[in-house]
Short mmCIF file of N, CA, C and O and ligand atoms in Angstrom, two decimals:
data_model
loop_
_atom_site.label_atom_id
_atom_site.label_comp_id
_atom_site.label_asym_id
_atom_site.label_seq_id
_atom_site.Cartn_x
_atom_site.Cartn_y
_atom_site.Cartn_z
N MET A 1 -12.07 106.62 51.83
CA MET A 1 -12.48 107.99 51.52
C MET A 1 -13.99 108.05 51.33
O MET A 1 -14.58 107.09 50.88
N LYS A 2 -14.54 109.20 51.67
CA LYS A 2 -15.99 109.41 51.49
C LYS A 2 -16.22 110.76 50.83
O LYS A 2 -15.48 111.72 51.07
N LYS A 3 -17.28 110.82 50.02
CA LYS A 3 -17.73 112.12 49.50
C LYS A 3 -18.88 112.59 50.37
O LYS A 3 -19.87 111.86 50.55
N ILE A 4 -18.74 113.77 50.92
CA ILE A 4 -19.81 114.38 51.70
C ILE A 4 -20.44 115.46 50.84
O ILE A 4 -19.76 116.39 50.39
N GLU A 5 -21.72 115.29 50.59
CA GLU A 5 -22.46 116.23 49.73
C GLU A 5 -23.47 116.93 50.61
O GLU A 5 -24.36 116.29 51.16
N ALA A 6 -23.30 118.23 50.76
CA ALA A 6 -24.19 119.00 51.63
C ALA A 6 -25.00 119.97 50.78
O ALA A 6 -24.43 120.78 50.05
N ILE A 7 -26.34 119.84 50.86
CA ILE A 7 -27.24 120.78 50.18
C ILE A 7 -27.66 121.78 51.24
O ILE A 7 -28.32 121.40 52.22
N ILE A 8 -27.27 123.02 51.06
CA ILE A 8 -27.46 124.02 52.13
C ILE A 8 -28.06 125.30 51.56
O ILE A 8 -28.16 125.48 50.35
N ARG A 9 -28.43 126.21 52.46
CA ARG A 9 -28.91 127.53 52.04
C ARG A 9 -27.75 128.28 51.38
O ARG A 9 -26.64 128.30 51.95
N PRO A 10 -28.01 128.94 50.24
CA PRO A 10 -26.91 129.68 49.60
C PRO A 10 -26.25 130.70 50.54
O PRO A 10 -25.04 130.89 50.48
N ALA A 11 -27.01 131.29 51.43
CA ALA A 11 -26.45 132.29 52.35
C ALA A 11 -25.47 131.69 53.35
O ALA A 11 -24.74 132.42 54.02
N LYS A 12 -25.44 130.36 53.45
CA LYS A 12 -24.57 129.70 54.42
C LYS A 12 -23.28 129.17 53.80
O LYS A 12 -22.47 128.56 54.50
N VAL A 13 -23.09 129.40 52.50
CA VAL A 13 -21.91 128.85 51.83
C VAL A 13 -20.61 129.37 52.46
O VAL A 13 -19.68 128.60 52.74
N GLY A 14 -20.55 130.67 52.70
CA GLY A 14 -19.32 131.26 53.26
C GLY A 14 -18.98 130.64 54.60
O GLY A 14 -17.83 130.24 54.85
N ALA A 15 -19.97 130.55 55.49
CA ALA A 15 -19.73 130.03 56.83
C ALA A 15 -19.32 128.56 56.78
O ALA A 15 -18.44 128.12 57.52
N VAL A 16 -19.96 127.79 55.89
CA VAL A 16 -19.63 126.36 55.80
C VAL A 16 -18.22 126.18 55.23
O VAL A 16 -17.43 125.37 55.75
N CYS A 17 -17.87 126.94 54.20
CA CYS A 17 -16.52 126.81 53.63
C CYS A 17 -15.46 127.22 54.65
O CYS A 17 -14.40 126.59 54.74
N GLU A 18 -15.75 128.24 55.45
CA GLU A 18 -14.80 128.64 56.50
C GLU A 18 -14.64 127.53 57.53
O GLU A 18 -13.53 127.23 57.99
N ALA A 19 -15.74 126.91 57.91
CA ALA A 19 -15.69 125.82 58.90
C ALA A 19 -14.89 124.64 58.35
O ALA A 19 -14.10 124.02 59.07
N LEU A 20 -15.07 124.34 57.06
CA LEU A 20 -14.31 123.24 56.46
C LEU A 20 -12.83 123.58 56.38
O LEU A 20 -11.97 122.72 56.61
N ASP A 21 -12.53 124.82 56.07
CA ASP A 21 -11.13 125.25 56.00
C ASP A 21 -10.46 125.11 57.37
O ASP A 21 -9.33 124.63 57.48
N ARG A 22 -11.20 125.49 58.43
CA ARG A 22 -10.66 125.36 59.79
C ARG A 22 -10.36 123.90 60.13
O ARG A 22 -9.44 123.60 60.89
N LEU A 23 -11.14 122.99 59.56
CA LEU A 23 -10.93 121.55 59.81
C LEU A 23 -9.80 120.99 58.97
O LEU A 23 -9.44 119.82 59.11
N GLY A 24 -9.29 121.79 58.03
CA GLY A 24 -8.21 121.31 57.18
C GLY A 24 -8.69 120.70 55.88
O GLY A 24 -8.06 119.80 55.35
N HIS A 25 -9.83 121.20 55.37
CA HIS A 25 -10.32 120.73 54.07
C HIS A 25 -10.38 121.91 53.11
O HIS A 25 -11.46 122.45 52.82
N PRO A 26 -9.23 122.34 52.58
CA PRO A 26 -9.26 123.50 51.67
C PRO A 26 -9.84 123.16 50.30
O PRO A 26 -10.31 124.03 49.60
N GLY A 27 -9.82 121.87 49.94
CA GLY A 27 -10.32 121.47 48.62
C GLY A 27 -11.80 121.12 48.70
O GLY A 27 -12.20 120.30 49.52
N LEU A 28 -12.61 121.78 47.88
CA LEU A 28 -14.04 121.46 47.85
C LEU A 28 -14.65 121.96 46.55
O LEU A 28 -14.02 122.66 45.78
N MET A 29 -15.88 121.55 46.31
CA MET A 29 -16.64 122.00 45.13
C MET A 29 -17.91 122.68 45.60
O MET A 29 -18.54 122.21 46.55
N VAL A 30 -18.29 123.75 44.94
CA VAL A 30 -19.56 124.43 45.24
C VAL A 30 -20.34 124.60 43.93
O VAL A 30 -19.79 125.08 42.95
N THR A 31 -21.59 124.16 43.92
CA THR A 31 -22.45 124.38 42.76
C THR A 31 -23.81 124.87 43.25
O THR A 31 -24.14 124.75 44.44
N GLU A 32 -24.58 125.42 42.30
CA GLU A 32 -25.94 125.83 42.62
C GLU A 32 -26.87 124.70 42.17
O GLU A 32 -26.67 124.16 41.09
N VAL A 33 -27.83 124.35 43.00
CA VAL A 33 -28.78 123.29 42.62
C VAL A 33 -30.21 123.78 42.86
O VAL A 33 -30.46 124.70 43.63
N GLU A 34 -31.15 123.15 42.17
CA GLU A 34 -32.57 123.42 42.37
C GLU A 34 -33.23 122.13 42.81
O GLU A 34 -32.90 121.06 42.28
N GLY A 35 -34.13 122.22 43.73
CA GLY A 35 -34.80 121.00 44.16
C GLY A 35 -35.82 121.31 45.23
O GLY A 35 -36.14 122.47 45.49
N HIS A 36 -36.35 120.26 45.80
CA HIS A 36 -37.21 120.47 46.97
C HIS A 36 -37.12 119.28 47.90
O HIS A 36 -36.68 118.19 47.51
N GLY A 37 -37.50 119.51 49.13
CA GLY A 37 -37.50 118.46 50.15
C GLY A 37 -38.94 118.08 50.47
O GLY A 37 -39.80 118.07 49.59
N HIS A 38 -39.20 117.82 51.74
CA HIS A 38 -40.52 117.32 52.14
C HIS A 38 -41.66 118.29 51.86
O HIS A 38 -42.78 117.87 51.59
N GLN A 39 -41.38 119.59 51.97
CA GLN A 39 -42.47 120.56 51.80
C GLN A 39 -42.80 120.81 50.34
O GLN A 39 -43.73 121.56 50.02
N LYS A 40 -42.03 120.20 49.44
CA LYS A 40 -42.27 120.30 47.99
C LYS A 40 -42.38 121.75 47.54
O LYS A 40 -43.36 122.15 46.89
N GLY A 41 -41.38 122.54 47.89
CA GLY A 41 -41.36 123.93 47.45
C GLY A 41 -42.04 124.85 48.44
O GLY A 41 -42.06 124.59 49.63
N LEU A 42 -42.63 125.91 47.89
CA LEU A 42 -43.09 127.00 48.75
C LEU A 42 -44.29 127.66 48.10
O LEU A 42 -44.37 127.75 46.88
N GLU A 43 -45.24 128.11 48.93
CA GLU A 43 -46.32 128.95 48.40
C GLU A 43 -46.07 130.37 48.83
O GLU A 43 -45.85 130.63 50.01
N GLN A 44 -46.05 131.27 47.85
CA GLN A 44 -45.78 132.68 48.17
C GLN A 44 -47.01 133.52 47.86
O GLN A 44 -47.67 133.32 46.85
N GLN A 45 -47.30 134.47 48.75
CA GLN A 45 -48.41 135.40 48.53
C GLN A 45 -47.83 136.70 47.98
O GLN A 45 -46.98 137.31 48.62
N VAL A 46 -48.26 137.09 46.79
CA VAL A 46 -47.85 138.38 46.24
C VAL A 46 -49.11 139.15 45.84
O VAL A 46 -49.88 138.70 45.00
N ARG A 47 -49.34 140.28 46.47
CA ARG A 47 -50.53 141.12 46.25
C ARG A 47 -51.82 140.29 46.24
O ARG A 47 -52.59 140.32 45.29
N GLY A 48 -51.98 139.48 47.28
CA GLY A 48 -53.21 138.72 47.44
C GLY A 48 -53.28 137.44 46.62
O GLY A 48 -54.20 136.65 46.78
N LYS A 49 -52.33 137.24 45.71
CA LYS A 49 -52.36 136.01 44.90
C LYS A 49 -51.35 135.01 45.43
O LYS A 49 -50.28 135.39 45.90
N THR A 50 -51.68 133.73 45.30
CA THR A 50 -50.80 132.67 45.77
C THR A 50 -50.04 132.08 44.59
O THR A 50 -50.64 131.69 43.58
N TYR A 51 -48.73 132.08 44.70
CA TYR A 51 -47.88 131.48 43.66
C TYR A 51 -47.13 130.30 44.25
O TYR A 51 -46.61 130.39 45.37
N LYS A 52 -47.07 129.24 43.48
CA LYS A 52 -46.34 128.05 43.95
C LYS A 52 -44.92 128.10 43.37
O LYS A 52 -44.73 128.22 42.16
N VAL A 53 -43.93 128.02 44.25
CA VAL A 53 -42.53 127.93 43.82
C VAL A 53 -42.14 126.47 44.01
O VAL A 53 -42.06 125.97 45.13
N GLU A 54 -41.96 125.76 42.89
CA GLU A 54 -41.77 124.31 42.97
C GLU A 54 -40.36 123.93 43.42
O GLU A 54 -40.17 123.02 44.22
N TYR A 55 -39.38 124.63 42.87
CA TYR A 55 -37.99 124.29 43.16
C TYR A 55 -37.30 125.44 43.88
O TYR A 55 -37.39 126.58 43.46
N MET A 56 -36.59 125.10 44.94
CA MET A 56 -35.85 126.08 45.72
C MET A 56 -34.38 126.05 45.28
O MET A 56 -33.84 124.98 45.03
N THR A 57 -33.77 127.23 45.23
CA THR A 57 -32.35 127.28 44.91
C THR A 57 -31.54 127.02 46.18
O THR A 57 -31.76 127.67 47.20
N LYS A 58 -30.66 126.05 46.08
CA LYS A 58 -29.77 125.72 47.20
C LYS A 58 -28.35 125.65 46.68
O LYS A 58 -28.11 125.62 45.48
N ALA A 59 -27.40 125.61 47.59
CA ALA A 59 -26.00 125.40 47.22
C ALA A 59 -25.63 123.97 47.58
O ALA A 59 -26.10 123.43 48.58
N CYS A 60 -24.81 123.37 46.71
CA CYS A 60 -24.33 122.02 46.98
C CYS A 60 -22.82 122.10 47.18
O CYS A 60 -22.09 122.57 46.31
N ILE A 61 -22.38 121.68 48.35
CA ILE A 61 -20.95 121.63 48.66
C ILE A 61 -20.53 120.17 48.69
O ILE A 61 -21.17 119.36 49.37
N ARG A 62 -19.50 119.85 47.92
CA ARG A 62 -18.98 118.48 47.93
C ARG A 62 -17.55 118.50 48.42
O ARG A 62 -16.74 119.28 47.92
N VAL A 63 -17.27 117.65 49.38
CA VAL A 63 -15.91 117.57 49.90
C VAL A 63 -15.57 116.09 50.10
O VAL A 63 -16.38 115.33 50.62
N ILE A 64 -14.40 115.70 49.62
CA ILE A 64 -13.94 114.32 49.78
C ILE A 64 -13.01 114.30 51.00
O ILE A 64 -12.06 115.11 51.06
N VAL A 65 -13.28 113.40 51.94
CA VAL A 65 -12.50 113.36 53.19
C VAL A 65 -12.08 111.93 53.49
O VAL A 65 -12.64 110.97 52.96
N HIS A 66 -11.09 111.82 54.37
CA HIS A 66 -10.69 110.49 54.85
C HIS A 66 -11.80 109.94 55.74
O HIS A 66 -12.52 110.71 56.39
N ASP A 67 -11.91 108.62 55.80
CA ASP A 67 -12.99 107.98 56.58
C ASP A 67 -13.03 108.50 58.02
O ASP A 67 -14.11 108.72 58.58
N ALA A 68 -11.85 108.69 58.62
CA ALA A 68 -11.79 109.10 60.03
C ALA A 68 -12.31 110.52 60.24
O ALA A 68 -12.59 110.90 61.38
N ASP A 69 -12.45 111.29 59.16
CA ASP A 69 -12.86 112.70 59.30
C ASP A 69 -14.35 112.92 59.01
O ASP A 69 -14.83 114.07 59.06
N VAL A 70 -15.07 111.85 58.71
CA VAL A 70 -16.46 112.01 58.27
C VAL A 70 -17.32 112.69 59.34
O VAL A 70 -18.00 113.68 59.09
N ASP A 71 -17.28 112.16 60.56
CA ASP A 71 -18.19 112.67 61.59
C ASP A 71 -17.92 114.13 61.94
O ASP A 71 -18.84 114.94 62.06
N LYS A 72 -16.62 114.48 62.09
CA LYS A 72 -16.35 115.88 62.46
C LYS A 72 -16.66 116.83 61.30
O LYS A 72 -17.03 117.99 61.53
N THR A 73 -16.55 116.33 60.07
CA THR A 73 -16.90 117.17 58.92
C THR A 73 -18.40 117.43 58.91
O THR A 73 -18.85 118.57 58.70
N ILE A 74 -19.18 116.38 59.15
CA ILE A 74 -20.65 116.54 59.19
C ILE A 74 -21.03 117.51 60.32
O ILE A 74 -21.87 118.40 60.14
N GLU A 75 -20.41 117.36 61.49
CA GLU A 75 -20.71 118.26 62.61
C GLU A 75 -20.40 119.70 62.26
O GLU A 75 -21.16 120.62 62.58
N ALA A 76 -19.25 119.92 61.59
CA ALA A 76 -18.85 121.29 61.24
C ALA A 76 -19.84 121.89 60.24
O ALA A 76 -20.22 123.07 60.37
N ILE A 77 -20.27 121.09 59.26
CA ILE A 77 -21.22 121.61 58.26
C ILE A 77 -22.54 121.94 58.94
O ILE A 77 -23.11 123.03 58.74
N CYS A 78 -23.03 121.02 59.75
CA CYS A 78 -24.31 121.26 60.44
C CYS A 78 -24.22 122.51 61.32
O CYS A 78 -25.13 123.36 61.31
N GLY A 79 -23.14 122.63 62.06
CA GLY A 79 -22.98 123.78 62.96
C GLY A 79 -23.00 125.10 62.23
O GLY A 79 -23.53 126.10 62.73
N ALA A 80 -22.42 125.12 61.03
CA ALA A 80 -22.34 126.38 60.27
C ALA A 80 -23.60 126.63 59.45
O ALA A 80 -23.88 127.78 59.09
N ALA A 81 -24.37 125.59 59.13
CA ALA A 81 -25.49 125.74 58.18
C ALA A 81 -26.85 125.81 58.86
O ALA A 81 -27.83 126.22 58.23
N VAL A 82 -26.93 125.44 60.13
CA VAL A 82 -28.26 125.31 60.76
C VAL A 82 -28.86 126.68 61.10
O VAL A 82 -28.16 127.60 61.53
N THR A 83 -30.20 126.79 60.86
CA THR A 83 -30.96 127.92 61.40
C THR A 83 -32.08 127.41 62.29
O THR A 83 -32.67 128.16 63.05
N GLY A 84 -32.44 126.13 62.11
CA GLY A 84 -33.56 125.55 62.84
C GLY A 84 -34.87 125.65 62.09
O GLY A 84 -35.90 125.14 62.56
N GLN A 85 -34.87 126.33 60.94
CA GLN A 85 -36.09 126.46 60.13
C GLN A 85 -36.11 125.39 59.04
O GLN A 85 -35.05 124.88 58.66
N VAL A 86 -37.33 125.09 58.52
CA VAL A 86 -37.39 124.13 57.42
C VAL A 86 -36.57 124.65 56.25
O VAL A 86 -36.45 125.86 56.04
N GLY A 87 -35.95 123.71 55.51
CA GLY A 87 -35.14 124.11 54.37
C GLY A 87 -33.67 124.31 54.69
O GLY A 87 -32.91 124.80 53.85
N ASP A 88 -33.24 123.91 55.87
CA ASP A 88 -31.82 124.05 56.23
C ASP A 88 -30.93 123.17 55.36
O ASP A 88 -29.76 123.45 55.20
N GLY A 89 -31.49 122.08 54.82
CA GLY A 89 -30.71 121.27 53.89
C GLY A 89 -30.48 119.86 54.37
O GLY A 89 -31.05 119.42 55.37
N LYS A 90 -29.63 119.16 53.62
CA LYS A 90 -29.38 117.75 53.89
C LYS A 90 -27.94 117.43 53.57
O LYS A 90 -27.30 118.10 52.76
N ILE A 91 -27.48 116.35 54.16
CA ILE A 91 -26.12 115.87 53.89
C ILE A 91 -26.22 114.41 53.49
O ILE A 91 -26.89 113.62 54.15
N PHE A 92 -25.55 114.08 52.39
CA PHE A 92 -25.47 112.69 51.93
C PHE A 92 -24.01 112.27 51.92
O PHE A 92 -23.13 113.09 51.62
N VAL A 93 -23.75 111.02 52.26
CA VAL A 93 -22.37 110.51 52.34
C VAL A 93 -22.23 109.33 51.38
O VAL A 93 -23.07 108.41 51.40
N TYR A 94 -21.20 109.37 50.53
CA TYR A 94 -20.98 108.32 49.52
C TYR A 94 -19.57 107.76 49.65
O TYR A 94 -18.64 108.52 49.94
N PRO A 95 -19.41 106.48 49.34
CA PRO A 95 -18.04 105.94 49.28
C PRO A 95 -17.31 106.46 48.05
O PRO A 95 -17.92 106.69 47.02
N VAL A 96 -16.01 106.66 48.21
CA VAL A 96 -15.16 107.10 47.08
C VAL A 96 -14.09 106.04 46.85
O VAL A 96 -13.37 105.66 47.79
N GLU A 97 -13.98 105.56 45.64
CA GLU A 97 -13.08 104.45 45.36
C GLU A 97 -11.63 104.88 45.22
O GLU A 97 -10.72 104.21 45.69
N ASP A 98 -11.40 106.01 44.58
CA ASP A 98 -10.02 106.43 44.35
C ASP A 98 -9.98 107.93 44.09
O ASP A 98 -11.02 108.55 43.84
N ALA A 99 -8.78 108.50 44.18
CA ALA A 99 -8.57 109.91 43.87
C ALA A 99 -7.21 110.02 43.20
O ALA A 99 -6.30 109.22 43.49
N VAL A 100 -7.07 110.98 42.32
CA VAL A 100 -5.80 111.18 41.61
C VAL A 100 -5.46 112.67 41.62
O VAL A 100 -6.32 113.49 41.26
N ARG A 101 -4.27 113.02 42.08
CA ARG A 101 -3.81 114.41 41.90
C ARG A 101 -3.10 114.45 40.55
O ARG A 101 -2.05 113.83 40.37
N ILE A 102 -3.70 115.13 39.61
CA ILE A 102 -3.24 115.07 38.22
C ILE A 102 -1.80 115.56 38.09
O ILE A 102 -1.00 114.96 37.36
N ARG A 103 -1.45 116.63 38.83
CA ARG A 103 -0.10 117.21 38.70
C ARG A 103 0.99 116.20 39.03
O ARG A 103 2.02 116.14 38.35
N THR A 104 0.76 115.40 40.06
CA THR A 104 1.82 114.52 40.56
C THR A 104 1.59 113.04 40.26
O THR A 104 2.50 112.23 40.43
N GLY A 105 0.36 112.71 39.92
CA GLY A 105 0.01 111.30 39.71
C GLY A 105 -0.25 110.55 41.00
O GLY A 105 -0.48 109.33 40.97
N GLU A 106 -0.23 111.26 42.15
CA GLU A 106 -0.51 110.58 43.44
C GLU A 106 -1.92 109.98 43.40
O GLU A 106 -2.83 110.59 42.83
N ARG A 107 -2.07 108.82 44.04
CA ARG A 107 -3.37 108.12 44.05
C ARG A 107 -3.82 107.88 45.48
O ARG A 107 -3.02 107.76 46.40
N GLY A 108 -5.14 107.78 45.65
CA GLY A 108 -5.72 107.39 46.92
C GLY A 108 -5.76 108.54 47.92
O GLY A 108 -5.82 109.71 47.54
N ALA A 109 -5.73 108.19 49.20
CA ALA A 109 -5.96 109.17 50.28
C ALA A 109 -4.97 110.33 50.25
O ALA A 109 -5.32 111.46 50.59
N VAL A 110 -3.73 110.10 49.80
CA VAL A 110 -2.76 111.21 49.77
C VAL A 110 -3.12 112.25 48.72
O VAL A 110 -2.65 113.39 48.78
N ALA A 111 -3.93 111.87 47.76
CA ALA A 111 -4.29 112.80 46.68
C ALA A 111 -5.48 113.70 47.05
O ALA A 111 -5.79 114.63 46.33
N VAL A 112 -6.13 113.40 48.19
CA VAL A 112 -7.38 114.14 48.52
C VAL A 112 -7.08 115.59 48.92
O VAL A 112 -6.16 115.90 49.56
N1 ATP B 1 -34.31 112.92 49.39
C1 ATP B 1 -33.63 113.85 48.73
N2 ATP B 1 -32.93 113.52 47.62
C2 ATP B 1 -32.24 114.45 46.94
N3 ATP B 1 -32.19 115.75 47.28
C3 ATP B 1 -32.86 116.13 48.38
C4 ATP B 1 -33.62 115.20 49.16
N4 ATP B 1 -34.18 115.89 50.18
C5 ATP B 1 -33.78 117.15 50.05
N5 ATP B 1 -33.01 117.32 48.95
C6 ATP B 1 -32.38 118.54 48.50
O1 ATP B 1 -32.06 119.28 49.66
C7 ATP B 1 -32.70 120.56 49.63
C8 ATP B 1 -33.09 120.97 51.02
O2 ATP B 1 -33.99 120.03 51.54
P1 ATP B 1 -34.77 120.36 52.87
O3 ATP B 1 -33.82 120.91 53.88
O4 ATP B 1 -35.95 121.21 52.55
O5 ATP B 1 -35.19 118.86 53.30
P2 ATP B 1 -36.47 118.43 54.13
O6 ATP B 1 -36.43 116.94 54.19
O7 ATP B 1 -37.69 119.06 53.54
O8 ATP B 1 -36.15 118.99 55.59
P3 ATP B 1 -36.89 120.21 56.35
O9 ATP B 1 -38.19 119.64 56.84
O10 ATP B 1 -35.96 120.61 57.42
O11 ATP B 1 -37.11 121.33 55.33
C9 ATP B 1 -33.85 120.39 48.66
O12 ATP B 1 -34.22 121.63 48.07
C10 ATP B 1 -33.27 119.42 47.64
O13 ATP B 1 -32.44 120.13 46.73
MG1 MG B 2 -37.86 121.15 53.39
#
């Protein structure tokens, strides 16, 4: 099992969740995160003044998938989240040791 963590534009959450649902991943987590990538935030001009915005608000989607589903999950997220502009986001992949469905006590891949 792998955890796929996608940091994406908040406006793309609906499209990404729909794409994951179509792939058969109804279970996921969505949180709001603040951070920055290579551009280290943003400079905004308001009435002639320059303001530095250090942290950008992004959405973080976490989905645990079977190893065989990693590549198609990444493709689906990218396809739904891309605009081609800086700040589209990033995807990180982590190993997952175990999973438990609390209601039934099922463990491992069947619990995902
Ligand atoms: N190396 C990193 N570690 C942890 N979080 C990161 C990292 N890079 C980006 N992020 C998170 O992902 C968000 C989006 O990053 P972003 O898409 O701007 O990456 P980038 O490397 O600057 O790519 P781009 O040049 O396309 O903007 C950031 O606001 C931050 O929350
Ligand atoms: Mg960036």
